[in-house]
PDB file of C-alpha atoms in Angstrom:
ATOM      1  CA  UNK A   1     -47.076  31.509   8.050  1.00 85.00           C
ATOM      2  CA  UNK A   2     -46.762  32.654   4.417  1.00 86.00           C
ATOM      3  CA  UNK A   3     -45.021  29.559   3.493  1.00 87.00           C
ATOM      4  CA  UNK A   4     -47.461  27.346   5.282  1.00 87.00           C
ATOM      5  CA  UNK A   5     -50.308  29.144   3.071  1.00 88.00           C
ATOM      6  CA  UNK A   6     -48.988  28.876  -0.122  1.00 89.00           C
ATOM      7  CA  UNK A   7     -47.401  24.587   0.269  1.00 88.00           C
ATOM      8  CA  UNK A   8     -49.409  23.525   2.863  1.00 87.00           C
ATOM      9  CA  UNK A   9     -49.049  22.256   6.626  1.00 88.00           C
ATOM     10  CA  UNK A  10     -45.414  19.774   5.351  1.00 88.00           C
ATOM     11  CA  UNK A  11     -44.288  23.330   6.441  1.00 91.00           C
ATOM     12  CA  UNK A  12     -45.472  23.368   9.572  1.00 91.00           C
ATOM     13  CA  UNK A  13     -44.307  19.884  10.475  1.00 92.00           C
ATOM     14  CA  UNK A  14     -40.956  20.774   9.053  1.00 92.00           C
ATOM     15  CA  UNK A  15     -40.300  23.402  11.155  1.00 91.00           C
ATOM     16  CA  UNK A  16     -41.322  21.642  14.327  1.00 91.00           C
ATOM     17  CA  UNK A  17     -38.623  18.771  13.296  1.00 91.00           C
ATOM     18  CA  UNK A  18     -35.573  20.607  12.625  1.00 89.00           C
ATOM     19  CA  UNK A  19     -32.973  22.728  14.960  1.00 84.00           C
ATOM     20  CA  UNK A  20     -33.482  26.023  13.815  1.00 83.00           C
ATOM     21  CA  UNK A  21     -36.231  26.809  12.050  1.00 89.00           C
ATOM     22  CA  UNK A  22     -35.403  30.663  10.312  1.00 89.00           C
ATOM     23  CA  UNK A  23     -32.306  29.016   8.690  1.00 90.00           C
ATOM     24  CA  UNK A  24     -34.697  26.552   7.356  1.00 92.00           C
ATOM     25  CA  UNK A  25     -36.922  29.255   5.866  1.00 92.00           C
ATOM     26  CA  UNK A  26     -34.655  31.106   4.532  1.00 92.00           C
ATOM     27  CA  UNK A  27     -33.050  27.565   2.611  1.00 93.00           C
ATOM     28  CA  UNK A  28     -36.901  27.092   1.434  1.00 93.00           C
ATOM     29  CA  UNK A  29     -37.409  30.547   0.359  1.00 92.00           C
ATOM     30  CA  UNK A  30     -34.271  29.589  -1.992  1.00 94.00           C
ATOM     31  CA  UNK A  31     -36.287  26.785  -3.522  1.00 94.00           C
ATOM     32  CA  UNK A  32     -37.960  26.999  -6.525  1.00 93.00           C
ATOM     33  CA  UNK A  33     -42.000  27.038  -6.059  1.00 91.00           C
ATOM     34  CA  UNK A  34     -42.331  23.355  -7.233  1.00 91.00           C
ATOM     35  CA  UNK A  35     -40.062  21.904  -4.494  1.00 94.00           C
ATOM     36  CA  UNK A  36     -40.661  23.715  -1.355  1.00 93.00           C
ATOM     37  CA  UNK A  37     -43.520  20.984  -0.716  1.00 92.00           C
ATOM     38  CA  UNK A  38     -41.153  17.996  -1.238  1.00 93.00           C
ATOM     39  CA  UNK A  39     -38.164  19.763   0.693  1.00 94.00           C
ATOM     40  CA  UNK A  40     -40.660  20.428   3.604  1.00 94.00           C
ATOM     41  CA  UNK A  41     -42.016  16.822   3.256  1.00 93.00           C
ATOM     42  CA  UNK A  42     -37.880  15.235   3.181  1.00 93.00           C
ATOM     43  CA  UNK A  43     -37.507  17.961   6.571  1.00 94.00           C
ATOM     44  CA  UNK A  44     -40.440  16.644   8.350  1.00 93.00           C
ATOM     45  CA  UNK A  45     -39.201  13.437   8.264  1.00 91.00           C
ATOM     46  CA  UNK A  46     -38.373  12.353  11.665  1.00 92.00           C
ATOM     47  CA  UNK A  47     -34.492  11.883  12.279  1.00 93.00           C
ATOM     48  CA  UNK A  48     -33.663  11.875   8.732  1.00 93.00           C
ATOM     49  CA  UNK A  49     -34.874  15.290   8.253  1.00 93.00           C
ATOM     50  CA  UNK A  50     -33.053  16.347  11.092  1.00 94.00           C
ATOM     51  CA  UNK A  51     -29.862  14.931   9.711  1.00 94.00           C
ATOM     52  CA  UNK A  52     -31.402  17.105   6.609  1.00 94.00           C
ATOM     53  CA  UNK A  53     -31.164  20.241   8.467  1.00 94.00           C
ATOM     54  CA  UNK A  54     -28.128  20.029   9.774  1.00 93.00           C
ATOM     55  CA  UNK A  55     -26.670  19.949   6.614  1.00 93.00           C
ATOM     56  CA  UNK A  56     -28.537  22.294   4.909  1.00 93.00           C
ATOM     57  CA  UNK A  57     -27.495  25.205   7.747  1.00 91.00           C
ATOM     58  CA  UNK A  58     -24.032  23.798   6.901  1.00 90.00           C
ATOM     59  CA  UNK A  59     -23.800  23.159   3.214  1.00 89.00           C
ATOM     60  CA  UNK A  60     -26.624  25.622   1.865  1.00 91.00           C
ATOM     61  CA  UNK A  61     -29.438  24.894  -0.134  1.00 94.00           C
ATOM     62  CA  UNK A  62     -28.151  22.669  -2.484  1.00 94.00           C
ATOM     63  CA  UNK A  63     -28.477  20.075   0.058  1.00 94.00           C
ATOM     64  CA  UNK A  64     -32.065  20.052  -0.341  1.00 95.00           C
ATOM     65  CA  UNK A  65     -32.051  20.331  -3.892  1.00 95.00           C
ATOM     66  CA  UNK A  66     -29.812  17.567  -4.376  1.00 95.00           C
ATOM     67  CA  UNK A  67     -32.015  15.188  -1.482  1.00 94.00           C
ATOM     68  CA  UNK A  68     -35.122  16.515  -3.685  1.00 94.00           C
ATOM     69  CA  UNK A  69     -33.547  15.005  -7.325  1.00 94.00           C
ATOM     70  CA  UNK A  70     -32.200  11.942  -6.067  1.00 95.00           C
ATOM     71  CA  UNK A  71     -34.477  11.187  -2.362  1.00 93.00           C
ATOM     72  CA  UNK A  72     -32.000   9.178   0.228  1.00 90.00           C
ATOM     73  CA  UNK A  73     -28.973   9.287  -1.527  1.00 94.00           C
ATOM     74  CA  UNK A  74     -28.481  13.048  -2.642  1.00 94.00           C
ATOM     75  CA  UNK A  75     -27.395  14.606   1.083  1.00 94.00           C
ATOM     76  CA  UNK A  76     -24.942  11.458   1.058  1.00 95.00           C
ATOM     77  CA  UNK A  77     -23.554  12.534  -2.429  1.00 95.00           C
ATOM     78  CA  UNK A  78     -22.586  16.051  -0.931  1.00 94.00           C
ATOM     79  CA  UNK A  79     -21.060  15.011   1.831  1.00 92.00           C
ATOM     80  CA  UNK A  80     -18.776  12.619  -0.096  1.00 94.00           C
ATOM     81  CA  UNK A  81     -17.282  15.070  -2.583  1.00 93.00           C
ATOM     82  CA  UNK A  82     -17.702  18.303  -0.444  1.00 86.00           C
ATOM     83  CA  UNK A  83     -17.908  21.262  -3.138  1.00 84.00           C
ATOM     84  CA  UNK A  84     -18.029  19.191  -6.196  1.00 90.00           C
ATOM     85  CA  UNK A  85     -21.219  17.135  -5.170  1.00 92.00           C
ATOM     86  CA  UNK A  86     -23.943  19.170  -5.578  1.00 93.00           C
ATOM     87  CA  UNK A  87     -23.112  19.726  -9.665  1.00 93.00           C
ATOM     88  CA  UNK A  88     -22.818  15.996  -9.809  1.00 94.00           C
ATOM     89  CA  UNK A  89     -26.006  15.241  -8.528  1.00 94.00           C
ATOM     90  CA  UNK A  90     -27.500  17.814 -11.115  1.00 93.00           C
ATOM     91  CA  UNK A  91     -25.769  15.606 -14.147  1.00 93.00           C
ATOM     92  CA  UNK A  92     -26.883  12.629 -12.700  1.00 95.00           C
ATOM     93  CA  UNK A  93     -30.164  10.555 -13.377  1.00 94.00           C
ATOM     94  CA  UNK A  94     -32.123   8.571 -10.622  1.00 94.00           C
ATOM     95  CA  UNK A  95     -30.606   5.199 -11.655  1.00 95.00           C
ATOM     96  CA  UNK A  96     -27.228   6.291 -11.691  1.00 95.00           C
ATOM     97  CA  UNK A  97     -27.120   8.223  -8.726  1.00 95.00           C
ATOM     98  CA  UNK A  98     -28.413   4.836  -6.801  1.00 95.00           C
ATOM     99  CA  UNK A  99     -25.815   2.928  -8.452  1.00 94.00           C
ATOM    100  CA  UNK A 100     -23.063   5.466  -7.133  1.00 95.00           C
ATOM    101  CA  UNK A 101     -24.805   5.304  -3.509  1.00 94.00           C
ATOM    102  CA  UNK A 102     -23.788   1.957  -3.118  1.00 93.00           C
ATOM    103  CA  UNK A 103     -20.231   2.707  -3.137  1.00 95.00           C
ATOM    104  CA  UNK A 104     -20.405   5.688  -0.779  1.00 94.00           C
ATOM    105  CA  UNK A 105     -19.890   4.482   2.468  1.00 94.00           C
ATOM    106  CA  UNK A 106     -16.571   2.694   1.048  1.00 94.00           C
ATOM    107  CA  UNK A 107     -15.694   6.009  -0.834  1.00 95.00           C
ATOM    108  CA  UNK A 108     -16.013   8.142   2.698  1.00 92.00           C
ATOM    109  CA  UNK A 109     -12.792   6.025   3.838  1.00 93.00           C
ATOM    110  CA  UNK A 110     -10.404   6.822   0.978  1.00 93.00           C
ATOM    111  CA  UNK A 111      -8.333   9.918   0.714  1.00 93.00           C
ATOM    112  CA  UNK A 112     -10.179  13.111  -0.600  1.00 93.00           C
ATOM    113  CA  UNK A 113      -7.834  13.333  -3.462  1.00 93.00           C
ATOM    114  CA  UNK A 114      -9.055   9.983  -5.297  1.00 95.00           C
ATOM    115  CA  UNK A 115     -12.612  10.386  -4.369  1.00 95.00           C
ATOM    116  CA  UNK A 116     -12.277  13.963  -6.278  1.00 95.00           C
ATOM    117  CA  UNK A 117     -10.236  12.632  -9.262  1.00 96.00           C
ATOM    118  CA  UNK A 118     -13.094   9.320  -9.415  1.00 96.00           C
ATOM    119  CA  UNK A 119     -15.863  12.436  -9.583  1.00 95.00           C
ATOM    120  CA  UNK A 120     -13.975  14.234 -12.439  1.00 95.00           C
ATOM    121  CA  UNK A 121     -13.635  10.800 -14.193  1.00 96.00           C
ATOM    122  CA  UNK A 122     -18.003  10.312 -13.789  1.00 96.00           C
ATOM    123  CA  UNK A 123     -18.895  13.811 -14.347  1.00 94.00           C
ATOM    124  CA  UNK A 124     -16.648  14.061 -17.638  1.00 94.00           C
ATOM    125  CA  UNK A 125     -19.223  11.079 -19.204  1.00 94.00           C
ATOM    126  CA  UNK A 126     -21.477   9.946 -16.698  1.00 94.00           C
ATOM    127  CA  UNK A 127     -23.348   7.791 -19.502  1.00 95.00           C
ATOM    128  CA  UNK A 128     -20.287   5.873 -20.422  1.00 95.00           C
ATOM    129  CA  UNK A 129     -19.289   5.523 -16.566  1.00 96.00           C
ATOM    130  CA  UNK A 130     -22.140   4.172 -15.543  1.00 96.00           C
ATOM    131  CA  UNK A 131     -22.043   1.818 -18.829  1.00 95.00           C
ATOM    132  CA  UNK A 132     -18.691   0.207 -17.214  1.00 95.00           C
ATOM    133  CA  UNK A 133     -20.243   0.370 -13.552  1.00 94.00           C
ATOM    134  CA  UNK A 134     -23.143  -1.909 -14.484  1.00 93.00           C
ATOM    135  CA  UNK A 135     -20.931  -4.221 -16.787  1.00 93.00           C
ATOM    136  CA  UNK A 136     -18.574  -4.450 -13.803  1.00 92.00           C
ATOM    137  CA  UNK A 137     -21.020  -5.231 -11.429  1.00 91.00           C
ATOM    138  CA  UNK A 138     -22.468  -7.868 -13.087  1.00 92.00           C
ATOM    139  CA  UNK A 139     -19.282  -9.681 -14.063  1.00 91.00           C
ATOM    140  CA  UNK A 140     -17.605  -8.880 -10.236  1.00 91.00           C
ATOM    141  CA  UNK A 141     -20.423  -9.094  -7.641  1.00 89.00           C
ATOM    142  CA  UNK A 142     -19.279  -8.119  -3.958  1.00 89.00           C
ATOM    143  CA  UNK A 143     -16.477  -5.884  -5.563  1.00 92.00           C
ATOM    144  CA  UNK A 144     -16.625  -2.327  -5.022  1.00 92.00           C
ATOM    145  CA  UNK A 145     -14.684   0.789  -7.130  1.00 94.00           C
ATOM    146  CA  UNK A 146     -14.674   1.934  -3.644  1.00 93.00           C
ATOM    147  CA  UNK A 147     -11.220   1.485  -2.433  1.00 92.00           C
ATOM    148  CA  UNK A 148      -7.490   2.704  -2.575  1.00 94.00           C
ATOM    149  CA  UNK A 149      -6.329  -0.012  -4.260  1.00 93.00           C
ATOM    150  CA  UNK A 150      -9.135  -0.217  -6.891  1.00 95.00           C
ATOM    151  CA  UNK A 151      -8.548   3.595  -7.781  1.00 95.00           C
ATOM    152  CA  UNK A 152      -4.783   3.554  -7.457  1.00 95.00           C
ATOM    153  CA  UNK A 153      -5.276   1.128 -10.911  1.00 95.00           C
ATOM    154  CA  UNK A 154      -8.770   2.597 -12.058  1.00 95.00           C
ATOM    155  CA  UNK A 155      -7.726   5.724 -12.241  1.00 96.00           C
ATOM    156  CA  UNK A 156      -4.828   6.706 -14.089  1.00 95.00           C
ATOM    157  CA  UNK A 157      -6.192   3.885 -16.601  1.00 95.00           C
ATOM    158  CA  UNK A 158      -9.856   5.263 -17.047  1.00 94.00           C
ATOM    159  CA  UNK A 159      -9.825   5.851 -20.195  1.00 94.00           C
ATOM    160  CA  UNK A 160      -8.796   2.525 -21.204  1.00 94.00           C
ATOM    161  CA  UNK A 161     -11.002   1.090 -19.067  1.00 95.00           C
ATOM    162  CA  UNK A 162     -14.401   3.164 -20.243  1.00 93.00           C
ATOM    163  CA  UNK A 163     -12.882   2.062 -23.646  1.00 92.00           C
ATOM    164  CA  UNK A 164     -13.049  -1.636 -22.969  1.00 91.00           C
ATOM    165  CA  UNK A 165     -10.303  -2.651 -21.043  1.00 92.00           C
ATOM    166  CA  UNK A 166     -10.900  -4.555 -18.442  1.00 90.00           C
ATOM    167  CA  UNK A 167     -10.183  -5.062 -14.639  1.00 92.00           C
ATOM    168  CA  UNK A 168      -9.723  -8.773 -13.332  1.00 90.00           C
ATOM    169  CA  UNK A 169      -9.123  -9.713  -9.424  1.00 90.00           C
ATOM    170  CA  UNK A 170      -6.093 -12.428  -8.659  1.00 88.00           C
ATOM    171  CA  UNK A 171      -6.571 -14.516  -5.522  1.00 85.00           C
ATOM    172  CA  UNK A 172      -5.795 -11.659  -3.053  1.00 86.00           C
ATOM    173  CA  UNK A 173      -8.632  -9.519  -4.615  1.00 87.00           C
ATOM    174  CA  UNK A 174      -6.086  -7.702  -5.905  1.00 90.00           C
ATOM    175  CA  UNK A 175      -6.730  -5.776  -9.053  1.00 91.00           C
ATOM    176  CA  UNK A 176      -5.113  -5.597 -12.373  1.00 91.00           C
ATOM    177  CA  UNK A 177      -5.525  -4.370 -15.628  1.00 91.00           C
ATOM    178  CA  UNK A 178      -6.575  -6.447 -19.169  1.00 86.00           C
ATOM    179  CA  UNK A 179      -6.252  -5.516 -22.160  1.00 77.00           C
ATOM    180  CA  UNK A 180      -8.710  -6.159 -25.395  1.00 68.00           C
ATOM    181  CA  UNK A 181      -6.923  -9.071 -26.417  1.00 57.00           C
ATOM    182  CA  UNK A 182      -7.114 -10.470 -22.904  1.00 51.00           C
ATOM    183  CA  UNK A 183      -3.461 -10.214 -22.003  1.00 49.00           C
ATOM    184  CA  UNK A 184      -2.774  -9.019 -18.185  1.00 49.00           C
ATOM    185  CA  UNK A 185      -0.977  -5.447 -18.534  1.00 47.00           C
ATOM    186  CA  UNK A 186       1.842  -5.045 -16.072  1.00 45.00           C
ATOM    187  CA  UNK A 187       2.006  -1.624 -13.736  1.00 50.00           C
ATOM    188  CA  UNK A 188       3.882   1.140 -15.061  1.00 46.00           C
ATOM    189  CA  UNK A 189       7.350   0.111 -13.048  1.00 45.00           C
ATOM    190  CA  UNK A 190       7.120  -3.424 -13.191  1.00 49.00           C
ATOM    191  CA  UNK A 191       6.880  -3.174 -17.245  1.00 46.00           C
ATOM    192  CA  UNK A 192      10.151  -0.380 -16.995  1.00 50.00           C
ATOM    193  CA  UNK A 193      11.726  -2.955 -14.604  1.00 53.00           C
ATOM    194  CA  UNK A 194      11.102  -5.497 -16.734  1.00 49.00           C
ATOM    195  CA  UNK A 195      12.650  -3.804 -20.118  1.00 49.00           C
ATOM    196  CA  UNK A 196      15.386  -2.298 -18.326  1.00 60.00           C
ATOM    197  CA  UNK A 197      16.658  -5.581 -16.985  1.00 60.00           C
ATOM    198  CA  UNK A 198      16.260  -7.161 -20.420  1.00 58.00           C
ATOM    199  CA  UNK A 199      17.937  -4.152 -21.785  1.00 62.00           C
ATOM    200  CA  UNK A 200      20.748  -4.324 -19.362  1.00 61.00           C
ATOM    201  CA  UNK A 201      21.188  -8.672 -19.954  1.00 59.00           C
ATOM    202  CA  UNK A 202      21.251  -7.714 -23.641  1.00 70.00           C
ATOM    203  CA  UNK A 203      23.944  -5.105 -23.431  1.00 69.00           C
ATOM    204  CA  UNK A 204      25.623  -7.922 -21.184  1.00 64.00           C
ATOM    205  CA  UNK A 205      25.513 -10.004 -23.921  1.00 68.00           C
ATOM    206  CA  UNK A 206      26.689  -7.930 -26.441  1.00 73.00           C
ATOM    207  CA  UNK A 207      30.035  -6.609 -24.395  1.00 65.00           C
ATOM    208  CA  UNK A 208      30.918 -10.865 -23.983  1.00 70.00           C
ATOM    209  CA  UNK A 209      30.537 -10.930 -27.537  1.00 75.00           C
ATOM    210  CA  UNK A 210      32.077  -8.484 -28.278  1.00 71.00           C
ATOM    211  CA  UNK A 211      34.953  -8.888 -25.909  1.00 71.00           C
ATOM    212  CA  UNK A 212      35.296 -12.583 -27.514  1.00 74.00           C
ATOM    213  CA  UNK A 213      35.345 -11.799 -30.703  1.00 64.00           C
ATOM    214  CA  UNK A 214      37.969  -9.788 -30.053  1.00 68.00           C
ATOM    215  CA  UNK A 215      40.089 -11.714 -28.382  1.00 68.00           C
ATOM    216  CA  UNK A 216      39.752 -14.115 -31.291  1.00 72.00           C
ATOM    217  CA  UNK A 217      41.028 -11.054 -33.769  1.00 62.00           C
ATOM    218  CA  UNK A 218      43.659 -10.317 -31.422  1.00 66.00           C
ATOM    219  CA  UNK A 219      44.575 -14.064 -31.101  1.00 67.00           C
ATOM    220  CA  UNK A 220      44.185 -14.243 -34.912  1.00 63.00           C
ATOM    221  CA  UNK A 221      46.588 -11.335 -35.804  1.00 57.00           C
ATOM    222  CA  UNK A 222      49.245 -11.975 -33.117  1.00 64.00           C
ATOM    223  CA  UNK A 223      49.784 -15.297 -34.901  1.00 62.00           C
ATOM    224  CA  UNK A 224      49.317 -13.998 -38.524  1.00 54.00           C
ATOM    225  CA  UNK A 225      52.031 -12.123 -36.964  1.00 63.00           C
ATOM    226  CA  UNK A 226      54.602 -15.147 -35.187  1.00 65.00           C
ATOM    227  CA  UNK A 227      54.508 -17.042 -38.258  1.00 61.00           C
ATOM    228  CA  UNK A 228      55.072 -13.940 -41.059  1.00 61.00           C
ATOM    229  CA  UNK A 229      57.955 -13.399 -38.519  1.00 63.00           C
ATOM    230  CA  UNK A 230      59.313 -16.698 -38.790  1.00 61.00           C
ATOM    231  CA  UNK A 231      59.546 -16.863 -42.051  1.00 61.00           C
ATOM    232  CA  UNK A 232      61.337 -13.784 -42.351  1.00 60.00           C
ATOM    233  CA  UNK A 233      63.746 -15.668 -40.107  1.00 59.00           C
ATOM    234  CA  UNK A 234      64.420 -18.780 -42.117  1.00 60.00           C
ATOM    235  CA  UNK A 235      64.701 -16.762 -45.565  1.00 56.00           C
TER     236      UNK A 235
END
């Protein structure tokens, strides 16, 4: 009744929408004054703000404020990068948090680990991420960041990347790495395959030379040798 007095009758029709309403109170009495109207208004709405509730009795108030900052893609945030989500939705502006929802869904299938290492990576610079994001967009449309395979190259390369690098898709869709210049950049192994085999042809290489040349200096000396001894003889 108090609440319903001081924000109006969004209260009321909050309350009547959601599972259990004295959870719900006590989440709004968390709120600061200026958004208990719009979290009553987000709770009141239909199936959505059911879906609200339920994750505001499990997750805590911060599921509200982050569905009041960024409206129909801030509960989705949370539940992606469970503990970590809520301070990334408080770095994030409207525009970029939109951007990011697109990729959710895809981000929900991949192992907890990357998703949390990708959110470290945006919420270090979320200015410069979301820099690269639209750039990649444009230049890759129907690609998403959202996969293993994406990460598993993204990642560990991020800071070349942000810095300019940039990420190019062979027939498969698989992708790989560019440099500046525009030269592909092999993984990691491959590239210490690669110089260990040259490595171990040039060592080859250098043992058969070596060998020959010695055989030469052997073959060399042990006739240096026949012929001093043959003159020996005929003196």
């Amino acid at each position: 009744a108090e609440l319903t007095v001081r924000y109006g009758p969004e209260v009321l029709r909050a309350l009547d929408n959601v599972p259990s309403p004295n959870k719900i109170v006590q989440a709004l009495n968390q709120l600061p004054d200026a958004d208990v109207q719009l979290a009553a208004s987000r709770l009141a709405a239909g199936a959505r703000g059911r879906e609200l509730a339920a994750a505001t009795e499990e997750l805590g108030v911060e599921v509200l404020k982050s569905e009041i900052k960024h409206p129909g893609v801030g509960l989705e945030i949370l539940r992606t990068w469970p503990g970590q989500g809520a301070a990334l939705c408080r770095g994030l502006q409207q525009e970029e948090a939109i951007a990011l929802g697109k990729y959710l869904d895809d981000l929900a299938e991949i192992p907890l680990a990357q998703r949390n290492e990708l959110q470290q990576v945006v919420a270090a610079d979320p200015r410069r991420f979301f820099a690269w994001l639209g750039n990649f967009i444009e230049k890759n449309p129907g690609k998403t960041i959202g996969s293993a395979t994406f990460l598993a190259l993204f990642l560990p390369n991020s800071d070349r990347i942000l810095g300019g690098d940039e990420i190019a898709f062979d027939e498969a869709g698989v992708p790989t790495l560019m440099s500046k210049s525009g030269l592909l950049s092999l993984p990691t192994k491959q590239l210490t395959d690669t110089l260990q085999g040259k490595l171990a042809w040039l060592l080859a290489g250098s043992v058969a030379l070596f060998l020959i040349w010695l055989c030469r200096f052997l073959g060399l000396h042990c006739g240096w040798r026949m012929r001093r001894s043959r003159r020996r003889r005929s003196r």
